[in-house]
mmCIF file of C-alpha atoms in Angstrom:
data_model
loop_
_atom_site.group_PDB
_atom_site.id
_atom_site.type_symbol
_atom_site.label_atom_id
_atom_site.label_comp_id
_atom_site.label_asym_id
_atom_site.label_seq_id
_atom_site.Cartn_x
_atom_site.Cartn_y
_atom_site.Cartn_z
ATOM 1 C CA UNK A 954 6.417 3.724 -0.865
ATOM 2 C CA UNK A 955 4.713 5.623 1.975
ATOM 3 C CA UNK A 956 7.554 5.887 4.532
ATOM 4 C CA UNK A 957 5.225 7.076 7.097
ATOM 5 C CA UNK A 958 2.716 4.402 6.565
ATOM 6 C CA UNK A 959 0.427 2.677 9.251
ATOM 7 C CA UNK A 960 2.117 2.188 12.557
ATOM 8 C CA UNK A 961 4.954 4.557 11.364
ATOM 9 C CA UNK A 962 6.290 1.767 9.091
ATOM 10 C CA UNK A 963 6.909 1.894 5.338
ATOM 11 C CA UNK A 964 3.989 0.730 3.188
ATOM 12 C CA UNK A 965 4.539 -0.281 -0.378
ATOM 13 C CA UNK A 966 1.679 0.561 -2.731
ATOM 14 C CA UNK A 967 0.784 -0.424 -6.253
ATOM 15 C CA UNK A 968 -2.021 0.506 -8.694
ATOM 16 C CA UNK A 969 -3.113 4.174 -9.151
ATOM 17 C CA UNK A 970 -6.765 3.554 -7.544
ATOM 18 C CA UNK A 971 -5.361 1.966 -4.611
ATOM 19 C CA UNK A 972 -2.782 4.652 -4.078
ATOM 20 C CA UNK A 973 -5.467 7.392 -4.384
ATOM 21 C CA UNK A 974 -7.712 5.558 -1.799
ATOM 22 C CA UNK A 975 -4.604 5.294 0.565
ATOM 23 C CA UNK A 976 -3.956 9.019 0.313
ATOM 24 C CA UNK A 977 -7.644 9.936 0.762
ATOM 25 C CA UNK A 978 -7.798 7.905 3.940
ATOM 26 C CA UNK A 979 -4.608 9.003 5.294
ATOM 27 C CA UNK A 980 -5.489 12.760 4.880
ATOM 28 C CA UNK A 981 -9.284 12.799 5.535
ATOM 29 C CA UNK A 982 -9.087 16.471 6.423
ATOM 30 C CA UNK A 983 -8.540 17.254 2.738
ATOM 31 C CA UNK A 984 -12.096 15.953 1.877
ATOM 32 C CA UNK A 985 -11.176 14.140 -1.375
ATOM 33 C CA UNK A 986 -13.281 11.168 -0.234
ATOM 34 C CA UNK A 987 -16.532 12.583 1.320
ATOM 35 C CA UNK A 988 -17.710 11.210 4.802
ATOM 36 C CA UNK A 989 -21.274 11.351 3.627
ATOM 37 C CA UNK A 990 -22.149 7.621 2.928
ATOM 38 C CA UNK A 991 -24.044 8.521 -0.404
ATOM 39 C CA UNK A 992 -21.314 10.827 -1.711
ATOM 40 C CA UNK A 993 -18.588 8.373 -0.563
ATOM 41 C CA UNK A 994 -20.395 5.696 -2.735
ATOM 42 C CA UNK A 995 -20.552 7.879 -5.792
ATOM 43 C CA UNK A 996 -16.787 8.665 -5.433
ATOM 44 C CA UNK A 997 -15.937 5.049 -5.225
ATOM 45 C CA UNK A 998 -18.159 4.344 -8.234
ATOM 46 C CA UNK A 999 -16.387 6.851 -10.341
ATOM 47 C CA UNK A 1000 -13.034 5.620 -9.081
ATOM 48 C CA UNK A 1001 -13.725 2.153 -10.059
ATOM 49 C CA UNK A 1002 -15.225 3.388 -13.450
ATOM 50 C CA UNK A 1003 -11.975 4.929 -14.170
ATOM 51 C CA UNK A 1004 -9.645 2.094 -13.027
ATOM 52 C CA UNK A 1005 -11.774 -0.455 -14.866
ATOM 53 C CA UNK A 1006 -12.906 1.423 -17.965
ATOM 54 C CA UNK A 1007 -11.739 4.822 -18.776
ATOM 55 C CA UNK A 1008 -7.954 4.368 -18.094
ATOM 56 C CA UNK A 1009 -7.594 0.924 -19.834
ATOM 57 C CA UNK A 1010 -9.763 1.920 -22.852
ATOM 58 C CA UNK A 1011 -8.199 5.378 -23.411
ATOM 59 C CA UNK A 1012 -4.799 3.739 -23.169
ATOM 60 C CA UNK A 1013 -5.641 0.986 -25.725
ATOM 61 C CA UNK A 1014 -6.834 3.793 -28.034
ATOM 62 C CA UNK A 1015 -3.562 5.648 -27.621
ATOM 63 C CA UNK A 1016 -1.525 2.637 -28.313
ATOM 64 C CA UNK A 1017 -3.090 1.973 -31.614
ATOM 65 C CA UNK A 1018 -3.342 5.576 -32.678
ATOM 66 C CA UNK A 1019 0.330 6.141 -31.853
ATOM 67 C CA UNK A 1020 2.376 3.076 -31.373
ATOM 68 C CA UNK A 1021 0.973 0.488 -33.480
ATOM 69 C CA UNK A 1022 3.510 -0.728 -36.112
ATOM 70 C CA UNK A 1023 3.380 1.029 -39.397
ATOM 71 C CA UNK A 1024 3.327 -2.330 -41.225
ATOM 72 C CA UNK A 1025 0.266 -3.551 -39.307
ATOM 73 C CA UNK A 1026 -2.261 -1.212 -41.052
ATOM 74 C CA UNK A 1027 -5.292 -3.448 -40.751
ATOM 75 C CA UNK A 1028 -4.788 -4.214 -37.055
ATOM 76 C CA UNK A 1029 -4.036 -0.531 -36.303
ATOM 77 C CA UNK A 1030 -7.218 0.627 -38.052
ATOM 78 C CA UNK A 1031 -9.309 -1.986 -36.287
ATOM 79 C CA UNK A 1032 -7.781 -0.982 -32.784
ATOM 80 C CA UNK A 1033 -8.220 2.735 -33.537
ATOM 81 C CA UNK A 1034 -11.831 2.342 -34.530
ATOM 82 C CA UNK A 1035 -12.829 -0.279 -31.936
ATOM 83 C CA UNK A 1036 -11.271 1.609 -28.823
ATOM 84 C CA UNK A 1037 -11.877 5.074 -30.436
ATOM 85 C CA UNK A 1038 -15.628 4.234 -30.204
ATOM 86 C CA UNK A 1039 -15.263 3.055 -26.611
ATOM 87 C CA UNK A 1040 -13.456 6.257 -25.674
ATOM 88 C CA UNK A 1041 -16.265 8.285 -27.383
ATOM 89 C CA UNK A 1042 -18.794 6.206 -25.190
ATOM 90 C CA UNK A 1043 -17.023 6.960 -22.048
ATOM 91 C CA UNK A 1044 -16.736 10.611 -22.807
ATOM 92 C CA UNK A 1045 -20.441 10.572 -23.466
ATOM 93 C CA UNK A 1046 -20.989 9.045 -19.983
ATOM 94 C CA UNK A 1047 -18.967 12.007 -18.431
ATOM 95 C CA UNK A 1048 -20.751 14.509 -20.647
ATOM 96 C CA UNK A 1049 -24.269 13.487 -19.675
ATOM 97 C CA UNK A 1050 -23.305 13.283 -16.094
ATOM 98 C CA UNK A 1051 -21.704 16.705 -15.952
ATOM 99 C CA UNK A 1052 -24.656 18.126 -17.913
ATOM 100 C CA UNK A 1053 -26.789 17.115 -15.029
ATOM 101 C CA UNK A 1054 -28.462 13.903 -16.049
ATOM 102 C CA UNK A 1055 -29.072 11.193 -13.396
ATOM 103 C CA UNK A 1056 -29.064 11.428 -9.626
ATOM 104 C CA UNK A 1057 -27.698 8.120 -8.438
ATOM 105 C CA UNK A 1058 -31.327 7.490 -7.075
ATOM 106 C CA UNK A 1059 -32.427 5.621 -10.160
ATOM 107 C CA UNK A 1060 -33.674 8.592 -11.988
ATOM 108 C CA UNK A 1061 -31.904 9.382 -15.467
ATOM 109 C CA UNK A 1062 -33.496 12.840 -16.322
ATOM 110 C CA UNK A 1063 -32.020 16.108 -16.103
ATOM 111 C CA UNK A 1064 -31.800 17.283 -12.461
ATOM 112 C CA UNK A 1065 -33.284 20.656 -11.369
ATOM 113 C CA UNK A 1066 -30.009 22.140 -10.462
ATOM 114 C CA UNK A 1067 -28.614 21.663 -14.014
ATOM 115 C CA UNK A 1068 -25.045 21.110 -14.940
ATOM 116 C CA UNK A 1069 -22.557 19.874 -12.351
ATOM 117 C CA UNK A 1070 -19.226 21.622 -11.767
ATOM 118 C CA UNK A 1071 -17.638 18.362 -10.252
ATOM 119 C CA UNK A 1072 -18.469 14.720 -10.744
ATOM 120 C CA UNK A 1073 -19.500 14.199 -7.036
ATOM 121 C CA UNK A 1074 -21.357 16.740 -4.944
ATOM 122 C CA UNK A 1075 -20.360 20.249 -4.842
ATOM 123 C CA UNK A 1076 -16.470 19.846 -4.383
ATOM 124 C CA UNK A 1077 -13.425 18.544 -5.890
ATOM 125 C CA UNK A 1078 -12.874 14.887 -4.991
ATOM 126 C CA UNK A 1079 -11.012 11.749 -5.855
ATOM 127 C CA UNK A 1080 -13.438 11.118 -8.748
ATOM 128 C CA UNK A 1081 -12.203 14.307 -10.488
ATOM 129 C CA UNK A 1082 -8.634 13.614 -9.641
ATOM 130 C CA UNK A 1083 -8.882 10.018 -11.016
ATOM 131 C CA UNK A 1084 -10.804 11.027 -14.334
ATOM 132 C CA UNK A 1085 -9.192 14.204 -15.285
ATOM 133 C CA UNK A 1086 -5.751 13.172 -16.522
ATOM 134 C CA UNK A 1087 -7.198 10.783 -19.140
ATOM 135 C CA UNK A 1088 -9.434 13.617 -20.526
ATOM 136 C CA UNK A 1089 -6.271 15.781 -20.692
ATOM 137 C CA UNK A 1090 -4.338 13.200 -22.618
ATOM 138 C CA UNK A 1091 -6.870 13.236 -25.336
ATOM 139 C CA UNK A 1092 -7.421 17.016 -25.398
ATOM 140 C CA UNK A 1093 -3.622 17.613 -25.335
ATOM 141 C CA UNK A 1094 -0.831 16.210 -27.426
ATOM 142 C CA UNK A 1095 -0.281 12.823 -25.808
ATOM 143 C CA UNK A 1096 -1.889 10.808 -28.558
ATOM 144 C CA UNK A 1097 -0.940 12.928 -31.477
ATOM 145 C CA UNK A 1098 1.767 11.985 -34.018
ATOM 146 C CA UNK A 1099 2.871 13.603 -37.382
ATOM 147 C CA UNK A 1100 0.876 13.216 -40.472
ATOM 148 C CA UNK A 1101 -2.429 12.116 -39.030
ATOM 149 C CA UNK A 1102 -5.331 13.937 -37.368
ATOM 150 C CA UNK A 1103 -5.030 15.104 -33.781
ATOM 151 C CA UNK A 1104 -6.687 12.702 -31.321
ATOM 152 C CA UNK A 1105 -9.115 15.233 -30.147
ATOM 153 C CA UNK A 1106 -10.132 15.955 -33.616
ATOM 154 C CA UNK A 1107 -10.514 12.238 -34.573
ATOM 155 C CA UNK A 1108 -12.645 11.623 -31.476
ATOM 156 C CA UNK A 1109 -14.642 14.810 -31.938
ATOM 157 C CA UNK A 1110 -14.056 16.138 -28.502
ATOM 158 C CA UNK A 1111 -15.890 19.307 -29.410
ATOM 159 C CA UNK A 1112 -19.105 17.396 -29.103
ATOM 160 C CA UNK A 1113 -18.656 17.330 -25.205
ATOM 161 C CA UNK A 1114 -19.090 20.958 -24.044
ATOM 162 C CA UNK A 1115 -19.730 20.091 -20.385
ATOM 163 C CA UNK A 1116 -16.913 17.660 -20.317
ATOM 164 C CA UNK A 1117 -14.517 20.247 -21.888
ATOM 165 C CA UNK A 1118 -15.870 23.020 -19.448
ATOM 166 C CA UNK A 1119 -15.137 20.567 -16.466
ATOM 167 C CA UNK A 1120 -11.550 19.810 -17.676
ATOM 168 C CA UNK A 1121 -10.789 23.488 -18.242
ATOM 169 C CA UNK A 1122 -12.053 24.498 -14.883
ATOM 170 C CA UNK A 1123 -10.173 22.027 -13.026
ATOM 171 C CA UNK A 1124 -6.942 22.808 -14.868
ATOM 172 C CA UNK A 1125 -7.240 26.368 -13.333
ATOM 173 C CA UNK A 1126 -6.786 24.956 -9.887
ATOM 174 C CA UNK A 1127 -3.259 25.691 -8.643
ATOM 175 C CA UNK A 1128 -2.941 22.149 -7.196
ATOM 176 C CA UNK A 1129 -3.742 20.479 -10.428
ATOM 177 C CA UNK A 1130 -1.189 22.546 -12.209
ATOM 178 C CA UNK A 1131 1.487 21.460 -9.716
ATOM 179 C CA UNK A 1132 0.407 17.817 -10.119
ATOM 180 C CA UNK A 1133 0.577 18.114 -13.904
ATOM 181 C CA UNK A 1134 4.097 19.448 -13.801
ATOM 182 C CA UNK A 1135 5.243 16.606 -11.504
ATOM 183 C CA UNK A 1136 3.929 13.903 -13.862
ATOM 184 C CA UNK A 1137 5.439 15.716 -16.864
ATOM 185 C CA UNK A 1138 8.845 15.044 -15.265
ATOM 186 C CA UNK A 1139 9.283 18.725 -14.243
ATOM 187 C CA UNK A 1140 9.711 17.799 -10.639
ATOM 188 C CA UNK A 1141 8.541 20.287 -8.077
ATOM 189 C CA UNK A 1142 9.789 23.666 -9.343
ATOM 190 C CA UNK A 1143 7.150 25.622 -7.307
ATOM 191 C CA UNK A 1144 9.087 24.944 -4.118
ATOM 192 C CA UNK A 1145 11.720 27.549 -5.493
ATOM 193 C CA UNK A 1146 11.157 31.152 -4.483
ATOM 194 C CA UNK A 1147 9.882 33.205 -7.431
ATOM 195 C CA UNK A 1148 8.194 30.363 -9.265
ATOM 196 C CA UNK A 1149 4.606 31.531 -10.094
ATOM 197 C CA UNK A 1150 3.173 28.389 -8.304
ATOM 198 C CA UNK A 1151 5.216 29.078 -5.066
ATOM 199 C CA UNK A 1152 3.150 29.882 -1.882
ATOM 200 C CA UNK A 1153 4.792 33.216 -1.469
ATOM 201 C CA UNK A 1154 4.058 34.101 -5.135
ATOM 202 C CA UNK A 1155 0.499 33.060 -4.843
ATOM 203 C CA UNK A 1156 -0.031 35.128 -1.733
ATOM 204 C CA UNK A 1157 0.951 38.233 -3.805
ATOM 205 C CA UNK A 1158 -1.733 37.582 -6.356
ATOM 206 C CA UNK A 1159 -3.389 35.029 -8.874
ATOM 207 C CA UNK A 1160 -1.048 32.804 -10.887
ATOM 208 C CA UNK A 1161 -0.467 33.713 -14.565
ATOM 209 C CA UNK A 1162 -0.402 30.072 -15.557
#
């Protein structure tokens, strides 16, 4: 619930994409949703791509990879193969885009500027915010379980150098590090003096995290 919603009244929100849009529009000064019509359109396309494709397909892969019943081997193997291939396809979409292919003008070749640092334009946006967590889930331990290959090895994540570089670059951002700690159930420890992500600590030098 946003207790300071429109008109000063609480506003109940559901669905991650809608919550992100709400925050972008509530805090336009952050620049997470560009004001330029072309860049705004690209952001919305990536956001809808994540909501309708990347999130559900990666989640389905994770279910069969980790949570499928042990006595349902055939169903599990089918689900892992089916959704694993789809996750690979989605990673390839991100890889090609970050490598510099396509320009949202109908041209699918490599752009003169080369690889992209962000999904849209030259700045961190809601597109990056929405898509990054699912990549980190695959690259991390979220879909790993004992006595089977790691999810990132099973999917061959090493074949996506631009995607990996993008994810590594974004996780160096202090704001991303803070958000990841909230989502992991750690609360907001950086509000305490002395924490390496506290504003006072950051003003004394770069974070060690």
